[in-house]
XYZ file of C-alpha atoms in Angstrom:
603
model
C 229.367 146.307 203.089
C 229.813 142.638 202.509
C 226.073 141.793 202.304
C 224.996 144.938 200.355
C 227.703 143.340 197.680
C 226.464 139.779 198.112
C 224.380 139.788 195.312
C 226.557 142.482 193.332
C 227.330 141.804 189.823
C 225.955 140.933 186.478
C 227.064 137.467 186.370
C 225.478 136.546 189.588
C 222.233 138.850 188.937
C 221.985 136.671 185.248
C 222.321 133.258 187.392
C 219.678 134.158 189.963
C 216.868 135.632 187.660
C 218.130 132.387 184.920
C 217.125 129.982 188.125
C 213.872 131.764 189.049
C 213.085 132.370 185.522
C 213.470 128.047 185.103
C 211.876 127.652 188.962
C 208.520 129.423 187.800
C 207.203 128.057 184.788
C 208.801 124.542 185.766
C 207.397 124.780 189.515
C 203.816 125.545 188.169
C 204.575 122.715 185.797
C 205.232 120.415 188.423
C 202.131 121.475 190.409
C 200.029 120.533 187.930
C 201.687 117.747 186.604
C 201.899 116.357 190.080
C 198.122 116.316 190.974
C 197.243 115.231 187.632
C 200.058 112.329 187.693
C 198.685 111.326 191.112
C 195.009 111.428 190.438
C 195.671 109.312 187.426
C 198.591 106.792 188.332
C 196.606 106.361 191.811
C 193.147 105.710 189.915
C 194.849 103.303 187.485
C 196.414 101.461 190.291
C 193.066 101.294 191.668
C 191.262 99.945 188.697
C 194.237 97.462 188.635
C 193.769 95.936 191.936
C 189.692 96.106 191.127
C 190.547 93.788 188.108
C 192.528 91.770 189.670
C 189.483 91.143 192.961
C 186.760 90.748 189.515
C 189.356 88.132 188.173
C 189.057 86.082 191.048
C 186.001 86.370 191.420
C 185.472 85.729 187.830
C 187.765 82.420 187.587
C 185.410 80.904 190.987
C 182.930 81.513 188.895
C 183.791 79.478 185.623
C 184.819 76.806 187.883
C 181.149 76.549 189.079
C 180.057 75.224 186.212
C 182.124 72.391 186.205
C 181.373 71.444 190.170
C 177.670 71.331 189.104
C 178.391 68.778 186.217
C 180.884 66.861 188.620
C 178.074 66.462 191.598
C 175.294 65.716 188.538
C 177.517 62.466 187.085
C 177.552 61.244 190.879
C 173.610 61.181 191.075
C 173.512 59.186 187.546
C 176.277 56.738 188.702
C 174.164 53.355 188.577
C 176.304 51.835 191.331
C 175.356 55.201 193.666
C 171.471 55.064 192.450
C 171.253 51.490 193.757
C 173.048 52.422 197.119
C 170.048 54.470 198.064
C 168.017 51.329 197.793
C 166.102 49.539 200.388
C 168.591 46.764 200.258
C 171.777 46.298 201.329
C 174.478 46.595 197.949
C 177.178 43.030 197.515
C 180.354 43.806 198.131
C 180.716 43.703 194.762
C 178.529 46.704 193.746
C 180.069 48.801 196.452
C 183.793 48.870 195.703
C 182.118 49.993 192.343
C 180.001 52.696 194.341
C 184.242 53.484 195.687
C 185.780 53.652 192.623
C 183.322 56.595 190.662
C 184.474 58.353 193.867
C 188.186 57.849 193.775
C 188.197 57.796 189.943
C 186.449 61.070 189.984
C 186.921 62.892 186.486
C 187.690 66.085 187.704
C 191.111 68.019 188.528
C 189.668 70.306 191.481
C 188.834 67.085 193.733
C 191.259 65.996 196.562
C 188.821 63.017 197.649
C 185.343 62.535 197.595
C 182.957 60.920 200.426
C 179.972 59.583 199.789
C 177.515 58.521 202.766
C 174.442 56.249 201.746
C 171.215 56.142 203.570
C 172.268 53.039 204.973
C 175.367 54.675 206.914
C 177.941 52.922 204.850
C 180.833 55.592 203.649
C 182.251 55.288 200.781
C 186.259 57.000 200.896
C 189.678 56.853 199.382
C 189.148 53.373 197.862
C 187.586 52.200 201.634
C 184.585 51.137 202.664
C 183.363 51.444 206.132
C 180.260 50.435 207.075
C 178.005 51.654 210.282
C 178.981 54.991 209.718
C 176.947 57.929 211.341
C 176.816 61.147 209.312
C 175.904 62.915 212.537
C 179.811 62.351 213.225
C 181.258 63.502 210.119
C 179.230 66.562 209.195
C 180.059 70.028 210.446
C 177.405 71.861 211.900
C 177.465 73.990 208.766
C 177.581 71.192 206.669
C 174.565 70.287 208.549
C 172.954 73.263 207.849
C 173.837 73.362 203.897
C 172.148 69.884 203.533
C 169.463 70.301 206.019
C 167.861 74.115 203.728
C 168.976 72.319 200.233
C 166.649 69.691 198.515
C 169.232 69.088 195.955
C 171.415 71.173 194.679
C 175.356 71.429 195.107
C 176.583 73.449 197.932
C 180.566 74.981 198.082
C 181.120 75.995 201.569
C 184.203 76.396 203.540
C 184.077 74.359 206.278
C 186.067 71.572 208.664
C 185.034 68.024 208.897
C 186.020 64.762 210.892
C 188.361 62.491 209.018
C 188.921 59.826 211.307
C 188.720 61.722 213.994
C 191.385 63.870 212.569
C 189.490 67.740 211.870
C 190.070 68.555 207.972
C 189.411 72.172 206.697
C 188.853 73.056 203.315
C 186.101 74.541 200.544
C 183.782 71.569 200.283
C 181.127 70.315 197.366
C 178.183 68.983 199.380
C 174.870 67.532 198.230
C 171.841 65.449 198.831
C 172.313 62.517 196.232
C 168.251 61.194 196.326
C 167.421 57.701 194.201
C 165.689 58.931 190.872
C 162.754 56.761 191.422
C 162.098 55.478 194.635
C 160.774 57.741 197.441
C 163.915 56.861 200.164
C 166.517 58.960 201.991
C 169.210 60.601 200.252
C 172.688 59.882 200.289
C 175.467 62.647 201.279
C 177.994 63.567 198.285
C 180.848 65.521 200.092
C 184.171 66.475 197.900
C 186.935 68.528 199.246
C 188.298 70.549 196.250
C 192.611 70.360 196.275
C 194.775 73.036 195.980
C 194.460 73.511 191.791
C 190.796 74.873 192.818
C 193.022 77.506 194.736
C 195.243 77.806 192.432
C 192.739 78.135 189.847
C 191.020 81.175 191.895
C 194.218 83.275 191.674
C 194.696 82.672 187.903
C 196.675 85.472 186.273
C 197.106 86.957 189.612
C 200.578 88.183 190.704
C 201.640 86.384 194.053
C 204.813 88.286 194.834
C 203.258 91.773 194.678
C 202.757 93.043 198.060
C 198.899 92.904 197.730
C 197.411 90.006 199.603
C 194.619 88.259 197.494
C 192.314 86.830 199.701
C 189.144 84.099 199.392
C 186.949 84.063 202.433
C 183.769 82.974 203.668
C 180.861 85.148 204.430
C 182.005 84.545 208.579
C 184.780 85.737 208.222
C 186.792 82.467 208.068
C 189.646 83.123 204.910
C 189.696 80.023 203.076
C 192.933 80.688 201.228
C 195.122 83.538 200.688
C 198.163 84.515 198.584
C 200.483 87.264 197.744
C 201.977 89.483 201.129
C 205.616 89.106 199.914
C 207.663 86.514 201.887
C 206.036 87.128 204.714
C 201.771 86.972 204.201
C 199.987 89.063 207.100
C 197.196 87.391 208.400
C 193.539 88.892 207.898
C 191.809 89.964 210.955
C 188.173 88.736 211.252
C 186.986 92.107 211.582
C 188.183 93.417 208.260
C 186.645 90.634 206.300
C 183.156 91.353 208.366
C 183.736 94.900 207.547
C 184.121 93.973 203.616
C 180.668 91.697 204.131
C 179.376 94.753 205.108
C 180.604 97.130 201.991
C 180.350 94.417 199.253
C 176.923 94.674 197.308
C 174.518 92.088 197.873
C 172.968 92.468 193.947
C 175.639 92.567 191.582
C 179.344 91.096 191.220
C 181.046 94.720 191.593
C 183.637 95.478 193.066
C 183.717 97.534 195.896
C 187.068 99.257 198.013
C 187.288 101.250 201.109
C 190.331 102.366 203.002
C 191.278 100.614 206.548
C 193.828 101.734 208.208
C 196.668 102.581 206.014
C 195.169 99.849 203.878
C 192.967 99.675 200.904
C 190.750 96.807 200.128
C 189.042 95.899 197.126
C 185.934 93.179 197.794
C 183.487 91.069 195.797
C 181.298 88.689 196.437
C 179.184 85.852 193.638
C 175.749 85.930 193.037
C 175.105 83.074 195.693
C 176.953 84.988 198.176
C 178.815 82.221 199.146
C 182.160 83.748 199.386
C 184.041 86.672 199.288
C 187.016 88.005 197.212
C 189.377 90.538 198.178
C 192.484 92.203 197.051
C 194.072 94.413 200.266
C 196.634 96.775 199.273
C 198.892 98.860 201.437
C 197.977 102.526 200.357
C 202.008 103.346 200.247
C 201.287 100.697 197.018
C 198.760 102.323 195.507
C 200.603 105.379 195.982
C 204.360 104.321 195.238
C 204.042 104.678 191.464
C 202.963 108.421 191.622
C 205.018 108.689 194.336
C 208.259 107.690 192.442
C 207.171 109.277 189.168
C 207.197 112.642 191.237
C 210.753 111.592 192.449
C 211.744 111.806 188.744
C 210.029 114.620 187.923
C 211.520 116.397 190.714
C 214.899 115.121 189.909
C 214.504 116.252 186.308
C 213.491 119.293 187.261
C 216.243 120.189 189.549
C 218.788 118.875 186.875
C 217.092 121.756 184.563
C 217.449 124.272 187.103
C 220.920 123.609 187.501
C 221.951 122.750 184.011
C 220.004 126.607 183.442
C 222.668 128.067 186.152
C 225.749 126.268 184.809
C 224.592 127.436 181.222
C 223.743 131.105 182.340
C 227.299 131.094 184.233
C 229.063 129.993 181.130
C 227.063 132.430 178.644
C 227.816 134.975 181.051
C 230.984 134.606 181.429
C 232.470 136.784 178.720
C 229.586 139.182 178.888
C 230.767 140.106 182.923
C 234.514 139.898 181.775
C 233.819 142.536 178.961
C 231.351 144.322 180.886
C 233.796 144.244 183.795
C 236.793 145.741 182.173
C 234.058 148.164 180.331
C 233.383 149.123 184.318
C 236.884 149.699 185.632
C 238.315 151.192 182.468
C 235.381 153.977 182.985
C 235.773 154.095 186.465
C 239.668 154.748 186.674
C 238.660 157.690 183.959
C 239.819 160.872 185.345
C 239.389 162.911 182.261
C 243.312 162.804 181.723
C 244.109 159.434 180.472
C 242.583 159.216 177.101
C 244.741 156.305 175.487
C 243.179 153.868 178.268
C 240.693 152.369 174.853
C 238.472 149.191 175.323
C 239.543 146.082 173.916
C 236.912 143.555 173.680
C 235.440 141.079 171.329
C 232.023 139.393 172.672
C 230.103 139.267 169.196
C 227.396 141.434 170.933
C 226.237 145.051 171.472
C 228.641 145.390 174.314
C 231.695 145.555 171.041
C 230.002 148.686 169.754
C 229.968 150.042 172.866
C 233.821 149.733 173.123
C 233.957 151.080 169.899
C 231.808 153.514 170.801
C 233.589 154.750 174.071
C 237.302 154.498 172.042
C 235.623 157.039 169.925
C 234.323 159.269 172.245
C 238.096 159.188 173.877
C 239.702 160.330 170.624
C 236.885 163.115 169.974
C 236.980 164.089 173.495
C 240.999 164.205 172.905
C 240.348 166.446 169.837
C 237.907 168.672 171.821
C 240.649 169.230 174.409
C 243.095 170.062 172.332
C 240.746 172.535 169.948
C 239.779 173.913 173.635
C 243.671 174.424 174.594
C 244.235 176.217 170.858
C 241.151 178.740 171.740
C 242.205 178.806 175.129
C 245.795 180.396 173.931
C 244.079 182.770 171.219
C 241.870 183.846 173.894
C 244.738 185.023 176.018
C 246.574 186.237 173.162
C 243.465 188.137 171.956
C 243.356 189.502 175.226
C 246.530 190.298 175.311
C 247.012 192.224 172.051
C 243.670 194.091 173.360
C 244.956 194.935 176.000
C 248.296 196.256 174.664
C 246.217 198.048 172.122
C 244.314 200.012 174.912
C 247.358 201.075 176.245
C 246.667 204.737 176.783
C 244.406 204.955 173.147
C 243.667 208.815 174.774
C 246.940 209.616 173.892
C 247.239 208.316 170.406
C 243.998 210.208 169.562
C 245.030 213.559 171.335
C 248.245 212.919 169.339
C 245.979 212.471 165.919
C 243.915 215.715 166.948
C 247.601 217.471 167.370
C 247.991 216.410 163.802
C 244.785 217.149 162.648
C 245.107 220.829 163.729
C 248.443 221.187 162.424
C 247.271 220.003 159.275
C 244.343 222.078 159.424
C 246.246 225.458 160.101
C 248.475 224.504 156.946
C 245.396 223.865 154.501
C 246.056 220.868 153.958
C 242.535 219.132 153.410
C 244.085 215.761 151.919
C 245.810 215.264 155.349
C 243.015 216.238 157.357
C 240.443 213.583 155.619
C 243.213 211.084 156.149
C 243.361 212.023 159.989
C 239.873 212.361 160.648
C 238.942 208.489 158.727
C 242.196 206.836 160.417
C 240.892 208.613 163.867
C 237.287 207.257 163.042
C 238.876 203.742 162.370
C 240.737 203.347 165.572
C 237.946 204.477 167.544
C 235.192 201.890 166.521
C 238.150 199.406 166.206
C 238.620 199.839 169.912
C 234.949 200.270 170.861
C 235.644 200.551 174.388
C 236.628 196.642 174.156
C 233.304 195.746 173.038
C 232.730 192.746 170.140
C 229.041 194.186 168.822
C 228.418 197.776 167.588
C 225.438 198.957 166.075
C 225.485 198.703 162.104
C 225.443 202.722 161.907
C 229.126 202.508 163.321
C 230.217 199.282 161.651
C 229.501 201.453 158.322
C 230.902 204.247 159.240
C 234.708 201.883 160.107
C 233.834 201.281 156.694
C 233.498 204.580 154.882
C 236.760 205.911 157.176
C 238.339 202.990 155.474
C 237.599 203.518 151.825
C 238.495 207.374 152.412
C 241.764 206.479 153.774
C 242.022 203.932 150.375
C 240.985 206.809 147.828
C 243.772 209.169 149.147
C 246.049 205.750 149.156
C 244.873 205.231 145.540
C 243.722 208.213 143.800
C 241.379 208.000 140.998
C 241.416 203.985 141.543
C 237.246 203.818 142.598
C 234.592 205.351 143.892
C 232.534 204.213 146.414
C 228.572 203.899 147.458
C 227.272 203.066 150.927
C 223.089 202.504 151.387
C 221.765 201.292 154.332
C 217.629 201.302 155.394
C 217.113 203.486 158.374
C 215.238 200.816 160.325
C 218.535 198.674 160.165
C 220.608 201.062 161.536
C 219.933 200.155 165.327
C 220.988 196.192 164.630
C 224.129 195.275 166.496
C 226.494 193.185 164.606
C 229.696 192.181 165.386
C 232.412 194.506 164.212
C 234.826 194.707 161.363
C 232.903 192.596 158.990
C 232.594 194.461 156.457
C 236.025 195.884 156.315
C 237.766 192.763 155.327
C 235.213 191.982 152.397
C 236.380 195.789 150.925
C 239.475 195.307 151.022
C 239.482 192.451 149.286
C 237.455 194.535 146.304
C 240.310 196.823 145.995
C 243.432 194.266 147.063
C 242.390 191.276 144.481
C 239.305 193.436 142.222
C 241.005 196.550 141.241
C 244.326 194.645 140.821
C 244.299 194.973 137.458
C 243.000 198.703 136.751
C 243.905 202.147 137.219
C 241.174 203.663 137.068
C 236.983 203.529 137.143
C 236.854 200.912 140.014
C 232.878 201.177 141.927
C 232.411 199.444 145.365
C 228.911 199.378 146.555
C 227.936 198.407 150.402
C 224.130 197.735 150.764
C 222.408 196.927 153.951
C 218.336 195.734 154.184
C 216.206 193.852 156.107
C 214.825 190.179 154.812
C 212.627 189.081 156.749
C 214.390 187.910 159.996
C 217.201 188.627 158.716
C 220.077 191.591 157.576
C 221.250 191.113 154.196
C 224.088 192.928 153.437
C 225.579 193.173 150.155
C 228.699 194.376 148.814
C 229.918 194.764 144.745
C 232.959 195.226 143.088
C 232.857 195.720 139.310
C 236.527 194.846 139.317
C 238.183 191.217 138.129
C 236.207 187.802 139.110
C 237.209 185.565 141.080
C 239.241 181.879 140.016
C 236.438 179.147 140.454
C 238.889 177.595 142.911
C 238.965 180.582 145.021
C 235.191 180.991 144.616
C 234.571 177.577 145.466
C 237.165 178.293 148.815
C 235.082 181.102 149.695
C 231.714 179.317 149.692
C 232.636 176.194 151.714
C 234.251 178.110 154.344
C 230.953 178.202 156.883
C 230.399 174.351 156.418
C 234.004 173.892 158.020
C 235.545 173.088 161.318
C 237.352 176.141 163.144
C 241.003 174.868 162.346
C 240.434 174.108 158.484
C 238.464 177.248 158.277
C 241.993 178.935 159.360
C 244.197 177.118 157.064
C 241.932 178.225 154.157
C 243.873 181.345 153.680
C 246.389 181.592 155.978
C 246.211 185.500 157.133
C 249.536 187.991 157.058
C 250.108 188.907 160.724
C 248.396 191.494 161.868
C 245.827 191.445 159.537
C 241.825 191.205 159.421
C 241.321 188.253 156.607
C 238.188 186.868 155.870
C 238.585 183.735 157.495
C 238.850 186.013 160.425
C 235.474 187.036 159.765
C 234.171 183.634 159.307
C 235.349 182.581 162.572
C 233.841 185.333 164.381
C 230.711 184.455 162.738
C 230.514 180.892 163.009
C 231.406 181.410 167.237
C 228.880 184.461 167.485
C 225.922 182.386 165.385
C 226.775 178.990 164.897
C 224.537 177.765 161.527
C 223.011 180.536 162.003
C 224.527 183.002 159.516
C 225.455 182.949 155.792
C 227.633 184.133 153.319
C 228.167 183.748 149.810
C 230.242 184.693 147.133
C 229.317 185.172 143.894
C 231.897 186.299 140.838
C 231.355 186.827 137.017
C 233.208 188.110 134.354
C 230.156 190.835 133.606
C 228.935 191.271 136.991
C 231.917 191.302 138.967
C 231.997 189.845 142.201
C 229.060 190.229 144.665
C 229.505 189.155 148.621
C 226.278 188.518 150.483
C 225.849 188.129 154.341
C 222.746 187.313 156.156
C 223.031 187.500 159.881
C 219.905 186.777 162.117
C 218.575 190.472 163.163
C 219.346 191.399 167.531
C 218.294 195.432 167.871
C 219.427 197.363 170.511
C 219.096 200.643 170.582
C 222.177 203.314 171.384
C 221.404 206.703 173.307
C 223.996 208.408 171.313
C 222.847 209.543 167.861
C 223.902 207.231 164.656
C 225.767 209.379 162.091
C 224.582 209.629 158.798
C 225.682 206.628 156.498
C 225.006 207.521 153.072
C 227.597 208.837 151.544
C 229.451 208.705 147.665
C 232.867 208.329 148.065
């Protein structure tokens, strides 16, 4: 029971579907910003780190131009031209020779050495004389100055400083005399740390890429950036980036090692390369924490959606709550329990709405009780006047005899229409009789009226023979006739006409009857009209009835149960005319076995 209920409720409902509703559009949102964010924040990074490899390699190679000027003023020094002479310099000319070395013009150089043909080395303001280059020269020193006429050489390399091993990037060149045909002198300079400096220009030291300048054998002749803590390069990744980096142009190249990414370039004389190696956790951080944020933003909307749907919500489930148990507690009996809500939505009408329905439903009930009791009185009187009716007309037919044997025909027309009355009045207990007899209640009526009021009026009752059949309810007619002679002929004595006409329209039976006696008030008139357009109770308070007696109100009410809207009758009242009372009742034939008596008749 618990879990079918777990979900129950339209608070909790409004939450959940608010939540999914945000989760969809924002989780497709998120896809898509996420793989777009991390294609484009990862190839930016990229293209960073590329930069920052081409801006090495670009700063090496504006220093270049400089090294080739610096090694060019050596070869025109006069005092280095006329060391590579045949003859030995004075000691004079070769602390000059010393000093264009020590006082070199240029802020890359640590120290120069320069080695004359003669074997004298010239070095941080000494001179030392007997010197073999065989002992001071790498092997790949050797090499640079054995495959290069003249031409400056940068190399990384180690060389013997007094028997001390010195490693560094090294200018090295043949220095030959301009004009004499002799061996060349060796210009060596070892460039300081500003050349290093220089190289990583503009590059940031404390990011945890590791900038790195290396030869093409893999030796690394200076490296920055790592953090605190700078990992050292293996060999094989540099001789892997040898491999990748393109041997025609300056571009950069990168390639993933590892969990590693490393960006390489190399110059035009392929003397060294230059390499930017970034963990990939780097290159991907940025994305990586942008999709934090978005994911964190995107929760907050989720939940700030499911605190606001709560709080909307919250007066909708406490009206549509108490809407719930006020309508579930209803057991039809209680009908002051009303709805009391304000919201400011639909749901108020709907209180309004149901309060309504509770005091119409209360009306109902008691209209139902009211034709509940008439029912039973109804029934009652019925059945008190069916109380042995064989008597009361044996005891008429006594009469009628007596009457009969005496001569006396006035008595014996007012026994036979008073015996026809009570018959059709009775009907067995039935509501509908065919028109034939309704008209006939009426004629025994009107007789019984002309011996009540002799010489007052005559009478004339017409009916088409293909009418006759048509059930209708009965005494309908009687109450509109007696109103011709109760309120019409109230003011005469004598020459009073009441004419009862029945005809088929259509769908419908029109019957009609005429008084030429007194009109109507238009009060009255106006009464008599409205009557069928009224509830059940007003219709009854129109005219209230004497007890006992058939009013036509009565006859309304009979109507308006039997047919609804379907009937109609109308009054109409002049001082010429008189007063005519039309009723149109929607036509239902059924046809009696017995045989219809004969209708027409002049009173």
């Amino acid at each position: 029971m618990k879990k079918s209920r777990r979900f129950y409720g339209i608070r909790k409902k409004l939450v959940i579907f608010t939540i999914l509703a945000a989760i969809l559009p924002l989780g497709i949102m998120g896809v898509v910003l996420a793989g777009s964010i991390n294609r484009n924040v990862t190839k930016l990074n990229l293209e960073n780190y590329s930069h920052n490899s081409s801006k090495m390699l670009g700063n090496y190679q504006m220093m270049l131009q400089g090294f080739d000027e610096l090694t060019r003023n050596h070869i025109t020094n006069a005092y280095i031209q006329k060391s590579l002479e045949r003859k030995e310099l004075l000691p004079q000319d070769k602390a000059y020779v010393n000093r264009s070395l020590w006082y070199s013009d240029n802020q890359y150089t640590e120290y120069g050495i320069f080695i004359d043909n003669k074997g004298n080395e010239y070095f941080s303001n000494k001179i030392i004389t007997g010197v073999d280059s065989e002992d001071i020269l790498s092997e790949g020193l050797k090499e640079a100055l054995a495959d290069n006429y003249s031409k400056t050489k940068i190399m990384y390399s180690t060389i013997d400083l007094d028997g001390k091993e010195d490693s560094g990037v090294f200018l090295v060149r043949n220095i030959r005399h301009m004009e004499q045909n002799v061996d060349p002198g060796i210009l060596i300079i070892k460039l300081n740390q500003d050349f290093y400096d220089n190289i990583f220009f503009e590059v940031n030291r404390h990011s945890p890429a590791v900038y790195v300048m290396a030869d093409r054998k893999g030796e690394v002749c200076c490296q920055t950036g790592g953090g605190e803590e700078q990992e050292k390069i293996s060999r094989e990744l540099l001789l892997e980036a040898d491999k990748k980096v393109s041997k025609e142009t300056d571009e950069v190249v990168y390639f993933a090692v590892d969990r590693q990414i490393c960006f390489a370039s190399t110059d035009q004389n392929q003397d060294f390369l230059f390499l930017s190696i970034v963990p990939k956790s780097v290159i991907q951080a940025p994305a990586r924490n942008f999709l934090k944020s978005l994911g964190l933003t995107m929760l907050i909307a989720i939940i700030v959606c499911g605190v606001m749907s709560a709080f909307v919500s919250h007066p909708l489930r406490k009206a549509i709550s108490g809407i719930s148990r006020i309508m579930s507690n209803f057991d039809g009996k209680s009908l002051n329990q009303e709805i009391q809500i304000t919201t400011n939505t639909e749901l108020d009408q709907v209180a309004v709405s149901y309060n309504k329905m509770l005091k119409h439903i209360g009306g109902l009930m008691d209209e139902v009780k009211k034709e509940q009791e008439e029912i039973r009185m109804n029934e009652y009187n019925s059945l008190v006047y069916q109380i042995n009716p064989h008597f009361l007309y044996n005891t008429l037919d006594n009469i009628h005899m007596l009457a009969r044997m005496d001569g006396d025909e006035t008595m014996v027309k007012l026994i036979q229409s008073l015996s026809g009355m009570l018959r059709i009045s009775i009907s067995k207990g039935e509501n509908d009789v065919p028109l034939s007899r309704e008209l006939e209640h009426v004629r025994c009526y009107l007789n019984i009226e002309q011996i009540r009021n002799e010489d007052l009026f005559e009478y004339e009752i017409m009916a088409e023979e293909t009418v006759l059949q048509v059930m209708v309810p009965k005494i309908i007619l009687q109450p509109v006739v007696e109103n011709c002679i109760k309120y019409g002929f109230a003011d005469i004595e004598k020459g009073g006409m009441i004419k009862v006409d029945v005809k088929a329209e259509g769908d419908f039976l029109e019957m009609r009857v005429t008084n030429n006696g007194s009109s109507m008030e238009p009060e009255i008139l106006k009464k008599l009209n409205q009557m069928q357009y009224q509830e059940m109770e007003q219709i009854k308070r129109t005219f209230p009835q004497k007890k006992g007696g058939y009013g036509i109100s009565n006859v309304v009410c009979r109507l308006c149960l039997r047919y609804g809207a379907g009937f109609r009758i109308c009054y109409e009242s002049t001082e010429e005319t008189g007063t005519l009372c039309t009723i149109r009742l929607p036509m239902e034939e059924k046809i009696y076995a017995d045989q219809c008596v004969d209708t027409t008749e002049n009173g």
